[in-house]
Amino acid sequence: MKKTSTRLADGRELIYYDLADDTVRDAVDRRPLDATVTTSEIRRDELLGDSVAIASHRQGRTYHPPADECPLCPSRDGRLSEIPDSSYDVVVFENRFPSLAGDSGRCEVVCFTSDHDASFASLGERQARLVLDAWTDRTSELSHLPSVEQVFCFENRGAEIGVTLQHPHGQIYAYPFTTPRTALMLRQVAAHKEATGGENLFDAVVERERAGERVVLEGEHWVAFVPYAAHWPYEVHLYPKRRVPDLLGLDEAARTEFPRVYLELLRRFDRIFGEDEPPTPYIAAWHQAPFGQLAEFDGVTRDDFALHLELFTIRRTSGKLKFLAGSESGMNVFINDVPPERAAERLREVASS
């Protein structure tokens, strides 16, 4: 992998990740852009103890442009985009309309390929590995920023999820705090560790699932399963078998196997509802240990956390979505219409031939 860092016309950082070590990236952003102005602010909710990002400048962000005006395609044929070069393998750049900025963190866009009509599932294994390497590199770099406590790499796929740019891409949020969902996990890990005399909760969960009926697929270094208490109609958790706190901890064997396993999962997701259905909308979310102090979680260190990816769709059956209505949105109590055992069975049925 070759990494080349440059700046866009408004001062934002852009990084090329290339498969070939001899690739030259010297294209200049020729757009007449003013400096980016953000109004991101973190406000603490005293009743719930969580945080909300207020980012009014995002109201003007690019919204469903036609394909020939996509800002994530390369700059070609006289049309200038967010990527100055006429081609690329993988690109990461600072979001022009970030939810988090400055002392409030950082937001980046990850373009998985220059092919506008592709998807992550259609990538080859070398390209998917390059995306993994980019995620890992950005996790490392962002973790050293003084304002960053947790790094979150994710992909939103599909208009039903709220995606406004159809080009295959994901995002990275670098939060200035430990996110509420991660804090809940850490509290459960601490309680389990104390109750069992030191057993790791993540290890116990993975061991139990591997022995049960909800495993979707398993490799030498990774295992994917539908969790016992799945919140979403079709939800899969992907774990490396050797527990590590973050992407940086993966060894070469796990990195090598990841593209094959993950691409198979994504391709199965697109088959859940039948070959004639549109592509399955999903969220793919990497859960990594925070980089800050974990003193509030009694006896827990970063090494007690387990890196894993959670992949889920809001489509519950053909032509129908799972909406977060009263119970889910009002009380955070999920109601799942698809039994996890049936979801796992279906995801095994649609294995690639």
PDB file of N, CA and C in Angstrom, residues 1 5 7 87 156 234 240:
ATOM      1  N   MET A   1       0.842  -1.198   0.000  1.00  0.00           N
ATOM      2  CA  MET A   1       0.000   0.000   0.000  1.00  0.00           C
ATOM      3  C   MET A   1       0.876   1.246   0.000  1.00  0.00           C
ATOM      4  N   SER A   5      -0.554  11.954   1.040  1.00  0.00           N
ATOM      5  CA  SER A   5      -1.402  12.970   1.667  1.00  0.00           C
ATOM      6  C   SER A   5      -1.253  14.294   0.935  1.00  0.00           C
ATOM      7  N   ARG A   7      -3.658  18.334   0.117  1.00  0.00           N
ATOM      8  CA  ARG A   7      -4.677  19.256   0.624  1.00  0.00           C
ATOM      9  C   ARG A   7      -5.608  19.682  -0.495  1.00  0.00           C
ATOM     10  N   SER A  87      -8.268   9.351 -11.404  1.00  0.00           N
ATOM     11  CA  SER A  87      -8.547   7.980 -10.997  1.00  0.00           C
ATOM     12  C   SER A  87      -8.036   7.800  -9.576  1.00  0.00           C
ATOM     13  N   ASN A 156     -22.914   3.468   5.605  1.00  0.00           N
ATOM     14  CA  ASN A 156     -24.359   3.505   5.389  1.00  0.00           C
ATOM     15  C   ASN A 156     -24.597   3.181   3.921  1.00  0.00           C
ATOM     16  N   TYR A 234     -32.375  -8.572  10.294  1.00  0.00           N
ATOM     17  CA  TYR A 234     -31.221  -9.367   9.885  1.00  0.00           C
ATOM     18  C   TYR A 234     -29.979  -8.631  10.367  1.00  0.00           C
ATOM     19  N   PRO A 240     -13.078 -11.264  15.048  1.00  0.00           N
ATOM     20  CA  PRO A 240     -11.854 -12.059  14.910  1.00  0.00           C
ATOM     21  C   PRO A 240     -11.801 -13.047  16.073  1.00  0.00           C
TER      22      PRO A 240
END
